[in-house]
GROMACS .gro file of C-alpha atoms in nm:
model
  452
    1UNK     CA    1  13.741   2.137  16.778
    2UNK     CA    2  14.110   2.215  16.667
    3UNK     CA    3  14.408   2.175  16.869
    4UNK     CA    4  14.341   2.585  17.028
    5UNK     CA    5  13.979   2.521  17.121
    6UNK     CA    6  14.118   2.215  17.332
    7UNK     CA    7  14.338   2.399  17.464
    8UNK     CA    8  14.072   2.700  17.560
    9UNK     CA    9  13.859   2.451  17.720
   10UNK     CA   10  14.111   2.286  17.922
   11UNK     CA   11  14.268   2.621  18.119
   12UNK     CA   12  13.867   2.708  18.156
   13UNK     CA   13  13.857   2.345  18.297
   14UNK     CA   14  13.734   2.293  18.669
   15UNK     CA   15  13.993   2.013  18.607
   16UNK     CA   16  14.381   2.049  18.694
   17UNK     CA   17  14.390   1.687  18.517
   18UNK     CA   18  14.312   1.494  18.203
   19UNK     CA   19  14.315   1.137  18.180
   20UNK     CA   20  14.502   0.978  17.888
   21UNK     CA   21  14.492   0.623  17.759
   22UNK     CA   22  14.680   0.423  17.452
   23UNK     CA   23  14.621   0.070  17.381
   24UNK     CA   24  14.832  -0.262  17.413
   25UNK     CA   25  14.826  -0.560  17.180
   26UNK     CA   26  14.548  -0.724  17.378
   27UNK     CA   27  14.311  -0.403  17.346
   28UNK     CA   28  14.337  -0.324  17.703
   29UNK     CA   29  14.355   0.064  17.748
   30UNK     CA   30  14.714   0.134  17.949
   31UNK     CA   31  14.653   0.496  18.103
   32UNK     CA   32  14.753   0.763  18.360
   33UNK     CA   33  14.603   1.116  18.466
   34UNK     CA   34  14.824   1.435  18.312
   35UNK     CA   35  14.840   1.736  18.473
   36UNK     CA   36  14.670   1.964  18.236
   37UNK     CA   37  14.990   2.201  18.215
   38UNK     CA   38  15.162   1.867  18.102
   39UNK     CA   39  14.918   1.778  17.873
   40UNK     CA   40  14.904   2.099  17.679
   41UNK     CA   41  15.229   2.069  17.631
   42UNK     CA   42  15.196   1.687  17.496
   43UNK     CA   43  14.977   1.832  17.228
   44UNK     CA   44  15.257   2.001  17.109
   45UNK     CA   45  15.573   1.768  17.151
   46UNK     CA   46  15.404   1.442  17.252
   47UNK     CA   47  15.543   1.236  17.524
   48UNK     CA   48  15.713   0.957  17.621
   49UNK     CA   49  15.558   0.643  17.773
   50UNK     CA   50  15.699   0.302  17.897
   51UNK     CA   51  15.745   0.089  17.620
   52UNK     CA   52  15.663  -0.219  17.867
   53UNK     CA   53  15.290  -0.230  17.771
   54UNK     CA   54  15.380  -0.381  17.463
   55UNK     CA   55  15.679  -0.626  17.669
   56UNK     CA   56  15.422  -0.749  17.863
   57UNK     CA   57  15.116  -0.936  17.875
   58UNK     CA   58  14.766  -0.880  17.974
   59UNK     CA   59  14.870  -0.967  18.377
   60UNK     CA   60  15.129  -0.792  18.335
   61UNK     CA   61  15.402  -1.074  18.324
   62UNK     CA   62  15.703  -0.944  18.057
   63UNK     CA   63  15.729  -1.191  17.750
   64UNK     CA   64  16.050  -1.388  17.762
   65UNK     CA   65  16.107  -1.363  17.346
   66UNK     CA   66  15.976  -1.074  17.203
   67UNK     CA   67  16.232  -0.870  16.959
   68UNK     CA   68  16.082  -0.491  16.961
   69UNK     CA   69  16.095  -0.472  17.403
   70UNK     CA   70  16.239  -0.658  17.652
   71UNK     CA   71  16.476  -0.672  17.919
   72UNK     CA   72  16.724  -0.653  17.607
   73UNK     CA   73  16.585  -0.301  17.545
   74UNK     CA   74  16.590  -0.151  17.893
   75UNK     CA   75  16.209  -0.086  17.879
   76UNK     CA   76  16.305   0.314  17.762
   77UNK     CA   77  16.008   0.532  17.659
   78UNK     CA   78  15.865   0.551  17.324
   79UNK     CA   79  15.701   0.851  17.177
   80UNK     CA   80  15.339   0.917  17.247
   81UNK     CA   81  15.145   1.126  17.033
   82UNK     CA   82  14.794   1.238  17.151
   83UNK     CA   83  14.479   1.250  16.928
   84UNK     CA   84  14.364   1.558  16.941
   85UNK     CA   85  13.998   1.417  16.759
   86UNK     CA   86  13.972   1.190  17.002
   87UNK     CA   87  13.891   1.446  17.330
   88UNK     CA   88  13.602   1.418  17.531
   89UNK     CA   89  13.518   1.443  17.863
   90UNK     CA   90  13.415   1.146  18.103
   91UNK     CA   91  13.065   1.226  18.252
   92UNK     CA   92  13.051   0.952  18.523
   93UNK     CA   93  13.386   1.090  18.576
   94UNK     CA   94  13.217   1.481  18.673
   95UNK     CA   95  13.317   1.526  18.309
   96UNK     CA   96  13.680   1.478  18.391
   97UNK     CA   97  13.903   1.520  17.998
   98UNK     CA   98  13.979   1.242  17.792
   99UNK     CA   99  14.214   1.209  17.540
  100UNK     CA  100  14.350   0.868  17.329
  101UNK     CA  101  14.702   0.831  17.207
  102UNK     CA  102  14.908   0.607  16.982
  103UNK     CA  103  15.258   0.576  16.920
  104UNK     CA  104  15.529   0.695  16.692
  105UNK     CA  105  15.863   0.853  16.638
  106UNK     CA  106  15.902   1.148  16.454
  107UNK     CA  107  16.200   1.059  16.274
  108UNK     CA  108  16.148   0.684  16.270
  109UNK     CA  109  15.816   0.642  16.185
  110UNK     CA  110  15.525   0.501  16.403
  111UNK     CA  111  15.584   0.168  16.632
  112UNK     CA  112  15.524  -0.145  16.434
  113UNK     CA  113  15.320  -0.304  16.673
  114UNK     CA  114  15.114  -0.045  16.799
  115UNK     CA  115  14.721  -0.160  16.736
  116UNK     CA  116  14.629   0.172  16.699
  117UNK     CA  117  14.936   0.314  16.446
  118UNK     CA  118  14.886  -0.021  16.228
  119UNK     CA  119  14.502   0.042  16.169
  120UNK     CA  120  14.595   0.392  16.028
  121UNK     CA  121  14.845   0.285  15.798
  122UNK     CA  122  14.592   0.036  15.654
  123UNK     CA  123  14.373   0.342  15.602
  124UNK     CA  124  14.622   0.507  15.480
  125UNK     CA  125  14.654   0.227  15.192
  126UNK     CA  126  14.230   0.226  15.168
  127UNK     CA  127  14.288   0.665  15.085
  128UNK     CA  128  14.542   0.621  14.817
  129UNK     CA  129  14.307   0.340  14.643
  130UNK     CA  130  14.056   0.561  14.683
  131UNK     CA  131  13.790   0.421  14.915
  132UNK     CA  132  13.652   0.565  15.261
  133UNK     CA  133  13.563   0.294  15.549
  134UNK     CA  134  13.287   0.294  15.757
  135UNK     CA  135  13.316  -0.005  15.993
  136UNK     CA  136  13.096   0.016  16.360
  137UNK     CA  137  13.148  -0.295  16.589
  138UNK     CA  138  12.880  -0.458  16.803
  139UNK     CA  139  12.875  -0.687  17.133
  140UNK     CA  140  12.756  -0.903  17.340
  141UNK     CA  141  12.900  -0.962  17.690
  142UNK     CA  142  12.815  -1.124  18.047
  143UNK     CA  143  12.710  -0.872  18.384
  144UNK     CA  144  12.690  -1.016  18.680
  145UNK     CA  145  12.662  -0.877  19.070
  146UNK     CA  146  12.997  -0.840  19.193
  147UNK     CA  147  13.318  -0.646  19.251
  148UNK     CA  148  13.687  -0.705  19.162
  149UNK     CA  149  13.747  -0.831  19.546
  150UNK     CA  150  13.419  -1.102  19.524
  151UNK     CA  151  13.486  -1.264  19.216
  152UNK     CA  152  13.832  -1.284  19.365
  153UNK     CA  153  13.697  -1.459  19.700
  154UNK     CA  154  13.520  -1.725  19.504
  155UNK     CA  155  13.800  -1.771  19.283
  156UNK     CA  156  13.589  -1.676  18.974
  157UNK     CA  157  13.354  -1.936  19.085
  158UNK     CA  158  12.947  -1.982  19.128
  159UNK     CA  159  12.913  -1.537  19.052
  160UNK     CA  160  12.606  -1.374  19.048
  161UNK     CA  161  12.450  -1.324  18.718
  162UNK     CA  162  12.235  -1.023  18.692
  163UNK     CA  163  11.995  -1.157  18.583
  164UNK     CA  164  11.856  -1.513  18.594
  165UNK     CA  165  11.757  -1.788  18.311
  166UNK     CA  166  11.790  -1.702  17.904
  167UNK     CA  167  11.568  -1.431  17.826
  168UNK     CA  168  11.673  -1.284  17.518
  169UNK     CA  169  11.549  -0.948  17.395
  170UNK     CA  170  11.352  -0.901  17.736
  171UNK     CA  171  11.143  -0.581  17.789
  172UNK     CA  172  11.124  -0.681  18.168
  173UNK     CA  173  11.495  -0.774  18.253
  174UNK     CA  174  11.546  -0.427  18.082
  175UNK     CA  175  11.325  -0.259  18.323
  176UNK     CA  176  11.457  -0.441  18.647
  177UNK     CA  177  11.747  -0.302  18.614
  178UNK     CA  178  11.679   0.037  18.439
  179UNK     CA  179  11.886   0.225  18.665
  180UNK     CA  180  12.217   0.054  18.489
  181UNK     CA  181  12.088   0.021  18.126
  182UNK     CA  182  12.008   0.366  18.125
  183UNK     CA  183  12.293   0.529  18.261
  184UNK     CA  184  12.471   0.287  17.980
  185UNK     CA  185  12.277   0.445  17.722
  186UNK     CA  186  12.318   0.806  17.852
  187UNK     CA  187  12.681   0.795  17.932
  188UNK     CA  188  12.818   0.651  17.641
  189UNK     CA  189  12.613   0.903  17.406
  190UNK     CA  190  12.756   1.159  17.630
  191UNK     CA  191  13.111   1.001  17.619
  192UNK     CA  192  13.078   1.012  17.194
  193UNK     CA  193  13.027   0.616  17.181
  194UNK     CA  194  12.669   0.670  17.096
  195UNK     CA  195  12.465   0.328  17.038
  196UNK     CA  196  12.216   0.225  16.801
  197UNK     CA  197  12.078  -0.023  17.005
  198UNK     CA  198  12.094  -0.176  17.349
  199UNK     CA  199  11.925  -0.542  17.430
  200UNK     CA  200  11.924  -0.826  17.689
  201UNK     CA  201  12.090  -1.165  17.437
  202UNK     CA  202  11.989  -1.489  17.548
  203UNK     CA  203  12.144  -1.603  17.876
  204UNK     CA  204  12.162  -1.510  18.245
  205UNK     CA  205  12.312  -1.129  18.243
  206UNK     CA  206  12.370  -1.089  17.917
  207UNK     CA  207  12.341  -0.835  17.734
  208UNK     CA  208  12.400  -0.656  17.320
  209UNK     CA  209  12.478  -0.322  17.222
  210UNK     CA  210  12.548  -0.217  16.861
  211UNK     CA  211  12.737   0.080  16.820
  212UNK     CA  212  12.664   0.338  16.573
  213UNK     CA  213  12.886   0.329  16.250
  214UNK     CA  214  13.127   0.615  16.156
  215UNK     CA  215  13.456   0.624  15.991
  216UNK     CA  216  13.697   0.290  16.084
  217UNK     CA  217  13.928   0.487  16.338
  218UNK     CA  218  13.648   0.657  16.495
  219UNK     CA  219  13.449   0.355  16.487
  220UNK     CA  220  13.751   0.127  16.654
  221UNK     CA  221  13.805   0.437  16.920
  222UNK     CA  222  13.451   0.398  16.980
  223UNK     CA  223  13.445   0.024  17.015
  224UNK     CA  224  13.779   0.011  17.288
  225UNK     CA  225  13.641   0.332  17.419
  226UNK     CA  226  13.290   0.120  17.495
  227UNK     CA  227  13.471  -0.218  17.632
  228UNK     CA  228  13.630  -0.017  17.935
  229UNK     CA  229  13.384   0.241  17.954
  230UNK     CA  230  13.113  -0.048  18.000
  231UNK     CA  231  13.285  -0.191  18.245
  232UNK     CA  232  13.333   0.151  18.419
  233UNK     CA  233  12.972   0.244  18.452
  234UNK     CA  234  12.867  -0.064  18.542
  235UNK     CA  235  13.158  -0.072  18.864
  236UNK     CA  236  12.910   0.265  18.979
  237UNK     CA  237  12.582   0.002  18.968
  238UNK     CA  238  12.770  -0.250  19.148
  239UNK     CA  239  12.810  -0.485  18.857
  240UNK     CA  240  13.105  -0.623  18.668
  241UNK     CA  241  13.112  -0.659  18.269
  242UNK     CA  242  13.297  -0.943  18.116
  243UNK     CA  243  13.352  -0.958  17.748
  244UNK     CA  244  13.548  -1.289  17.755
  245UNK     CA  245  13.422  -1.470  17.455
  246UNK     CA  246  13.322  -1.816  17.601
  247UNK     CA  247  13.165  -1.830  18.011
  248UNK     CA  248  13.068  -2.143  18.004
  249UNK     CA  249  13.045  -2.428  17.787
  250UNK     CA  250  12.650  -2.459  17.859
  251UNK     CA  251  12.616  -2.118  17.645
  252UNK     CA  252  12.674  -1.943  17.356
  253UNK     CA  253  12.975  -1.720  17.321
  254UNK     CA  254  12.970  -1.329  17.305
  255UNK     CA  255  13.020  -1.193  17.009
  256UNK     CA  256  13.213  -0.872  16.886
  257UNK     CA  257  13.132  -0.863  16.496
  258UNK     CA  258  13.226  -0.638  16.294
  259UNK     CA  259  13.026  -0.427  16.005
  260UNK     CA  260  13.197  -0.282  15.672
  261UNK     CA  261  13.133  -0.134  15.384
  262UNK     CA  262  13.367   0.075  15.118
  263UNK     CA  263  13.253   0.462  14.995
  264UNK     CA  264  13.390   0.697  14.781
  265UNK     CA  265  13.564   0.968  14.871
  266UNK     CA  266  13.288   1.272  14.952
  267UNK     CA  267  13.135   0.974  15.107
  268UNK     CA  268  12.835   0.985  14.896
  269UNK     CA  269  12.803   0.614  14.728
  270UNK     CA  270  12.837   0.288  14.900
  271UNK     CA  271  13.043   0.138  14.665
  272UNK     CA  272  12.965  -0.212  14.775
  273UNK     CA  273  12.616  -0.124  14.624
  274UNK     CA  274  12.508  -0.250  14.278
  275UNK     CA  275  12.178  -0.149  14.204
  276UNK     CA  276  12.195  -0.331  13.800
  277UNK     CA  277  12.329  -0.669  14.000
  278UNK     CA  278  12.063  -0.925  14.079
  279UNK     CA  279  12.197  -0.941  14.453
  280UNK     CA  280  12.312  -0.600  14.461
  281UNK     CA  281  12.647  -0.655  14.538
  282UNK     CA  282  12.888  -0.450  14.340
  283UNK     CA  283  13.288  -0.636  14.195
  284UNK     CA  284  13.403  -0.419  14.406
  285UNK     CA  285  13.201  -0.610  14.726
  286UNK     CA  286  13.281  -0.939  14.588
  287UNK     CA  287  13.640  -0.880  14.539
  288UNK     CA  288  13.636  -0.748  14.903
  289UNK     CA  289  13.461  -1.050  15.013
  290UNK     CA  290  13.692  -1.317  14.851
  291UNK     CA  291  13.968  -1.128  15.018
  292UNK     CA  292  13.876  -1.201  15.313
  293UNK     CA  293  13.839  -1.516  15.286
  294UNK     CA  294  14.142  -1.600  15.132
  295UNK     CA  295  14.315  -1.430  15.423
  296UNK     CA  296  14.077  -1.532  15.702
  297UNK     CA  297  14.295  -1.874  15.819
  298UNK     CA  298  14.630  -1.683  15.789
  299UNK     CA  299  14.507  -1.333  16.013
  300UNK     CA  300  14.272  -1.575  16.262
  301UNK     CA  301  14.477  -1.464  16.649
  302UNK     CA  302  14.376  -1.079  16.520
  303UNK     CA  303  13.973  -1.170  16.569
  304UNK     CA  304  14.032  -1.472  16.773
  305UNK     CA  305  14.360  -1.350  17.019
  306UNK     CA  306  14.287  -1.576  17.329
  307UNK     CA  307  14.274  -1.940  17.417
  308UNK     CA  308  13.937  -1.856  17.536
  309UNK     CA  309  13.835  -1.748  17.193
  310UNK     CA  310  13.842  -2.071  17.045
  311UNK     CA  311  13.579  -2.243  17.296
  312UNK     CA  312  13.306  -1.989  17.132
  313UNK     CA  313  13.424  -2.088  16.751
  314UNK     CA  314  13.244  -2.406  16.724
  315UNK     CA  315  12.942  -2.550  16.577
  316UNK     CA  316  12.589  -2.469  16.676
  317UNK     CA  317  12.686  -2.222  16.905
  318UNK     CA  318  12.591  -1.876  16.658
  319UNK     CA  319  12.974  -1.844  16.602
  320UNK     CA  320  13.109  -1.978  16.271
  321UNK     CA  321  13.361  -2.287  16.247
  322UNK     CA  322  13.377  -2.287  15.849
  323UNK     CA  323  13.494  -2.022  15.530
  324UNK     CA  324  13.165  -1.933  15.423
  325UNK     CA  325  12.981  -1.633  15.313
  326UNK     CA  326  12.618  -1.594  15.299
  327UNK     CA  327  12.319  -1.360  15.268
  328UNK     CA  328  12.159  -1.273  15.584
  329UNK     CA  329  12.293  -1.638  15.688
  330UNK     CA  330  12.425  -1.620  16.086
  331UNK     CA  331  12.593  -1.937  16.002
  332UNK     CA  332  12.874  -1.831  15.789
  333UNK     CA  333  13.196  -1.642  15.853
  334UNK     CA  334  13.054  -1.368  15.647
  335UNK     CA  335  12.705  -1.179  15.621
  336UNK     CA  336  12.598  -1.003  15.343
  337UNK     CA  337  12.348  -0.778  15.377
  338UNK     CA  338  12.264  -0.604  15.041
  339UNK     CA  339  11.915  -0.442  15.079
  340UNK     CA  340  11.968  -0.101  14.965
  341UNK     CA  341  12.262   0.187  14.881
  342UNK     CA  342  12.274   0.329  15.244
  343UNK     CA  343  12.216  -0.011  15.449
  344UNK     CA  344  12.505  -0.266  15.192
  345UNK     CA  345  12.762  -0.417  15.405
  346UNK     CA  346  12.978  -0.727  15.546
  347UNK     CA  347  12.879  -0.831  15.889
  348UNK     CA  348  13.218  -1.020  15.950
  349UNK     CA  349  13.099  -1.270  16.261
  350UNK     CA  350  13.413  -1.419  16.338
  351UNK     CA  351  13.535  -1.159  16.547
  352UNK     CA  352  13.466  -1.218  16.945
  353UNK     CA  353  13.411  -0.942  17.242
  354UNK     CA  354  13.750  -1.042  17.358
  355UNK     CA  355  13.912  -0.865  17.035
  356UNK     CA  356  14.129  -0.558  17.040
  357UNK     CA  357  13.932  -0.356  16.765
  358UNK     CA  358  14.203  -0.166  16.639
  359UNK     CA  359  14.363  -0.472  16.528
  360UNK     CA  360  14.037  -0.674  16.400
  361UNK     CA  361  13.904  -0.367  16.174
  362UNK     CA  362  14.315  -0.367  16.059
  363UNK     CA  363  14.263  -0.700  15.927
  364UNK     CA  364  13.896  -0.682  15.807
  365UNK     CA  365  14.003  -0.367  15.596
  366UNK     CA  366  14.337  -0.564  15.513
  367UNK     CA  367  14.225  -0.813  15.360
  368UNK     CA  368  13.954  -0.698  15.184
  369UNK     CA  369  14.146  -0.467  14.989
  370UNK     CA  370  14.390  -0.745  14.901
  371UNK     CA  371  14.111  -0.917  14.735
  372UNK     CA  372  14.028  -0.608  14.545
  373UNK     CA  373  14.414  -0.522  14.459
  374UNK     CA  374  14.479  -0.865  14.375
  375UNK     CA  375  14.145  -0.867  14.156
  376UNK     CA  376  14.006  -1.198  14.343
  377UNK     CA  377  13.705  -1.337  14.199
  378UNK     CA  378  13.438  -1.453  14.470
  379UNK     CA  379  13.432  -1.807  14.331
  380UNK     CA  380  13.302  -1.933  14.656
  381UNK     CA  381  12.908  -1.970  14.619
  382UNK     CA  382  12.664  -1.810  14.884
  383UNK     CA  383  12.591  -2.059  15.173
  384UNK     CA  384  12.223  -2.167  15.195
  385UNK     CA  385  12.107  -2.307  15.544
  386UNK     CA  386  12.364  -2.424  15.779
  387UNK     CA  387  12.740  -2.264  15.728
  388UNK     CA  388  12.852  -2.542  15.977
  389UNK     CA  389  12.792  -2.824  15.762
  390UNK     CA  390  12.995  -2.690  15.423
  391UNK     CA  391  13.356  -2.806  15.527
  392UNK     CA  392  13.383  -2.718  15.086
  393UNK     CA  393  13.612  -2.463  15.112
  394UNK     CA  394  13.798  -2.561  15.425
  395UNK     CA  395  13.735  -2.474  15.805
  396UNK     CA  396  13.948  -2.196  16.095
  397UNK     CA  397  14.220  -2.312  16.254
  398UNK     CA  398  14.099  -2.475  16.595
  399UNK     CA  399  14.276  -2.322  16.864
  400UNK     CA  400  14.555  -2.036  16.924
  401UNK     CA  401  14.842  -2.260  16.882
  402UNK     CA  402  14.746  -2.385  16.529
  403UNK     CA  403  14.604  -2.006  16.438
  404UNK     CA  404  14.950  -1.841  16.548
  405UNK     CA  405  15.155  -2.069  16.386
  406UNK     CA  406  14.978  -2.035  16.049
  407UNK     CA  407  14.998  -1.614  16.063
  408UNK     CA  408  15.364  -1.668  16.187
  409UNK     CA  409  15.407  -1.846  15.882
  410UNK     CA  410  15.233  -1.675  15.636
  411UNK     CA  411  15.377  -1.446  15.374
  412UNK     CA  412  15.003  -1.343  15.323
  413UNK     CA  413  15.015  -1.177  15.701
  414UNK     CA  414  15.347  -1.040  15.684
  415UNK     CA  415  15.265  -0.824  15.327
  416UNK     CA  416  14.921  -0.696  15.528
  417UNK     CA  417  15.097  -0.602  15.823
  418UNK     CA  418  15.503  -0.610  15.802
  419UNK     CA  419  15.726  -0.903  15.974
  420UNK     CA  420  15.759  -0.633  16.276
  421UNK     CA  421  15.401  -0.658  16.334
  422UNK     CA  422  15.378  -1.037  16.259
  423UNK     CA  423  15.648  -1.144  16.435
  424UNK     CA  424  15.573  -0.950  16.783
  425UNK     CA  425  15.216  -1.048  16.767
  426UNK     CA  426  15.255  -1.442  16.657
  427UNK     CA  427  15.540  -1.434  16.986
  428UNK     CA  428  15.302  -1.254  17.229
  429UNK     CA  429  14.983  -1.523  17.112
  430UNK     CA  430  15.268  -1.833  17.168
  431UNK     CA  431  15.341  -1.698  17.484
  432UNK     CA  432  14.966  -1.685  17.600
  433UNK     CA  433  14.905  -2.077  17.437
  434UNK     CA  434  15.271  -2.171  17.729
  435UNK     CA  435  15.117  -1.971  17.971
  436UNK     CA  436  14.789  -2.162  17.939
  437UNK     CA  437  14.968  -2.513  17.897
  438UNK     CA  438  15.163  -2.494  18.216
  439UNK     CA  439  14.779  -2.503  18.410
  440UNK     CA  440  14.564  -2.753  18.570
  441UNK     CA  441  14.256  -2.695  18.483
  442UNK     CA  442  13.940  -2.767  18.665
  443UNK     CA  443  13.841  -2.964  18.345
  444UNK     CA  444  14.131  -3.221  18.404
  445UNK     CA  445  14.040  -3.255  18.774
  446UNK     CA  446  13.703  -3.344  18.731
  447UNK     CA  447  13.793  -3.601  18.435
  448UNK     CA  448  14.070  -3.759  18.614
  449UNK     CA  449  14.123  -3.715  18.985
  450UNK     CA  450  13.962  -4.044  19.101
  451UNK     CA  451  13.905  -4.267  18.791
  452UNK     CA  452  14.212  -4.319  18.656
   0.00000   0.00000   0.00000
């Protein structure tokens, strides 16, 4: 629909409201409900919203050091501009509009360090070499039988999983609780996050959904678009959905990865395809590969953005720890999968299901094209058996402290993104690693309250 049939089908609306969202640097959606007079008029002009969500942090505590908004700043508006591609209405919401939003400034330009405004200027740089990306994101994450006020009581404590024991890929866990999976399945088709797949993963409430693949901004709408409405459907079934990346130490992480490939223009030919080549991967694919790798240590905090992220990045745990690529290998940083034309891609399995996907596809399509503008040769052999155990060509950075202060760093992450970007992002992460050193954890309790 264009801009007029929104606006049609908004004065026929049963609805005197729409409900807008953008996104902050952490890739939680920041939104409010519009009166639809108001919003008709925001498709026009855009609007202004508080520039705090990107002076603050995920709990809403205002960074003491970023440059771009602070108390310095006066927390003014910036300018909001509405999607008008993204609308939709909410169906476990009685259909209630939906619209997404980034932000810029019409005589500026857009805001640095919105997620959303840097991912299209990436594809912006993808266009003009001529390539068209189709990414789609996938996840795993943790349910369990409770509400925001009972995980609260037990202090995050001893919750309910929804289901018990490790039952991966379970027909019957499925079934016992039908009710929610299918609603899941329903609503987000309904919602335009449609899903090629939905699965129980091994361990107690967990469960996978791959997302169907589209175009990259469509695909990273879809994939912040499924986080919260996931968690949404599943507050109507009396469950709660987690998508930190580590639970517990006892089991494997939860994944977000991330699946890419490079077309032409009209979107006919996968240009990562090489039907002459004996693997079937094009230069093109092995240029975008060896960009990525190259870049991988310098861009970590934009697939890995939490302290929590680094407890899922280690060995043995399906999560890689090492620069590797492979084919069809789950143990290296990087998946090939090069079986035919339509089906060629990078599975990229860094990425966790705590990432903000606007800003993990940035850097995935980032750094890819460096390798192909910088015509990097894939000198790195394929990895045969177990990624963990070729430290060859060196290993991720080991926790958010190290990570951040590498991008900060890094001339290689200010040319992909800008020293706005860099610098506002690389202060937010260093904030999170203080605000995580000032706590006692329940780790240092156990280890030390009575022995030593």
């Amino acid at each position: 629909m264009d801009k007029q049939d929104i606006i049609k089908q908004l004065k026929e609306s049963k609805h005197s409201k729409v409900k807008v969202a953008i996104t902050d640097i952490d890739g939680v959606l920041r939104g409010k409900l519009m009166h639809t007079d108001k919003l008709i008029s925001a498709l026009e002009s855009g609007f202004g919203f508080c520039s705090v969500v990107f002076g603050w942090d995920m709990g809403d505590f205002a960074y003491d050091s970023t440059e771009l908004v602070g108390w310095h700043t006066g927390y003014g508006d910036f300018d909001a501009q509405l999607d008008i591609n993204t609308f939709r209405t909410i169906p476990w919401e009685d259909d209630t509009p939906f619209l997404l939003g980034d932000f810029s400034n019409k005589t500026d330009g857009d805001i640095p360090v919105c997620p959303r405004s840097l991912l299209k200027r990436v594809i912006a740089e993808a266009e003009k070499m001529g390539y068209n990306p189709m990414f789609s994101q996938e996840f795993e994450w943790f349910n369990f039988r409770e509400t925001s006020h009972s995980v609260s009581e037990k202090n995050f404590q001893s919750l309910q999983a929804l289901t018990p024991g490790m039952f991966g890929y379970s027909i019957l866990r499925m079934s016992e609780n039908s009710d929610f999976f299918n609603a899941l399945f329903e609503h987000l088709k309904s919602f335009g996050v449609p899903l090629e797949g939905l699965h129980t993963e091994t361990g107690p409430g967990v469960t996978e959904a791959a997302i169907q693949y589209s175009g990259i901004l469509e695909a990273a709408d879809r994939a912040t678009l499924f986080k919260s409405a996931t968690k949404e459907i599943a507050y109507k079934h009396g469950i709660m959905a987690s998508f930190m990346a580590k639970q517990t130490s006892k089991l494997p992480g939860c994944s977000g990865h991330i699946h890419q490939s490079l077309w032409d223009k009209d979107n006919k030919n996968n240009l990562f395809y090489d039907e002459a080549a004996s693997d079937h991967m094009s230069d093109i694919m092995r240029s975008y590969i060896a960009g990525q790798l190259y870049c991988l240590p310098y861009i970590l905090p934009m697939f890995a953005p939490t302290i929590n992220s680094y407890k899922r990045l280690v060995e043995g745990a399906w999560a890689p720890t090492t620069l590797t690529w492979g084919h069809d290998n789950r143990t290296t940083a990087l998946r090939v999968l090069a079986a035919s034309s339509k089906a060629t891609r990078i599975e990229h399995r860094v990425v966790g299901s705590d990432v903000n996907p606007y800003l993990a596809m940035a850097a995935a399509l980032a750094s890819g094209l460096y390798g192909i503008k910088h015509g990097l040769k894939l000198d790195i052999p394929p990895t045969s058996g177990n990624g963990y155990k070729n430290l060859s060509h060196g290993v991720l950075p080991a926790n958010l402290f190290e990570a951040s202060n590498k991008m900060k760093d890094s001339d290689i992450a200010n040319t992909l993104f800008g020293d706005t970007f860099v610098n506002h992002f690389t202060t937010t992460r260093a904030w999170e690693w203080r605000q995580f050193s000032k706590e006692v954890t329940d780790w240092e309790t156990k280890r030390y309250f009575e022995i030593i």
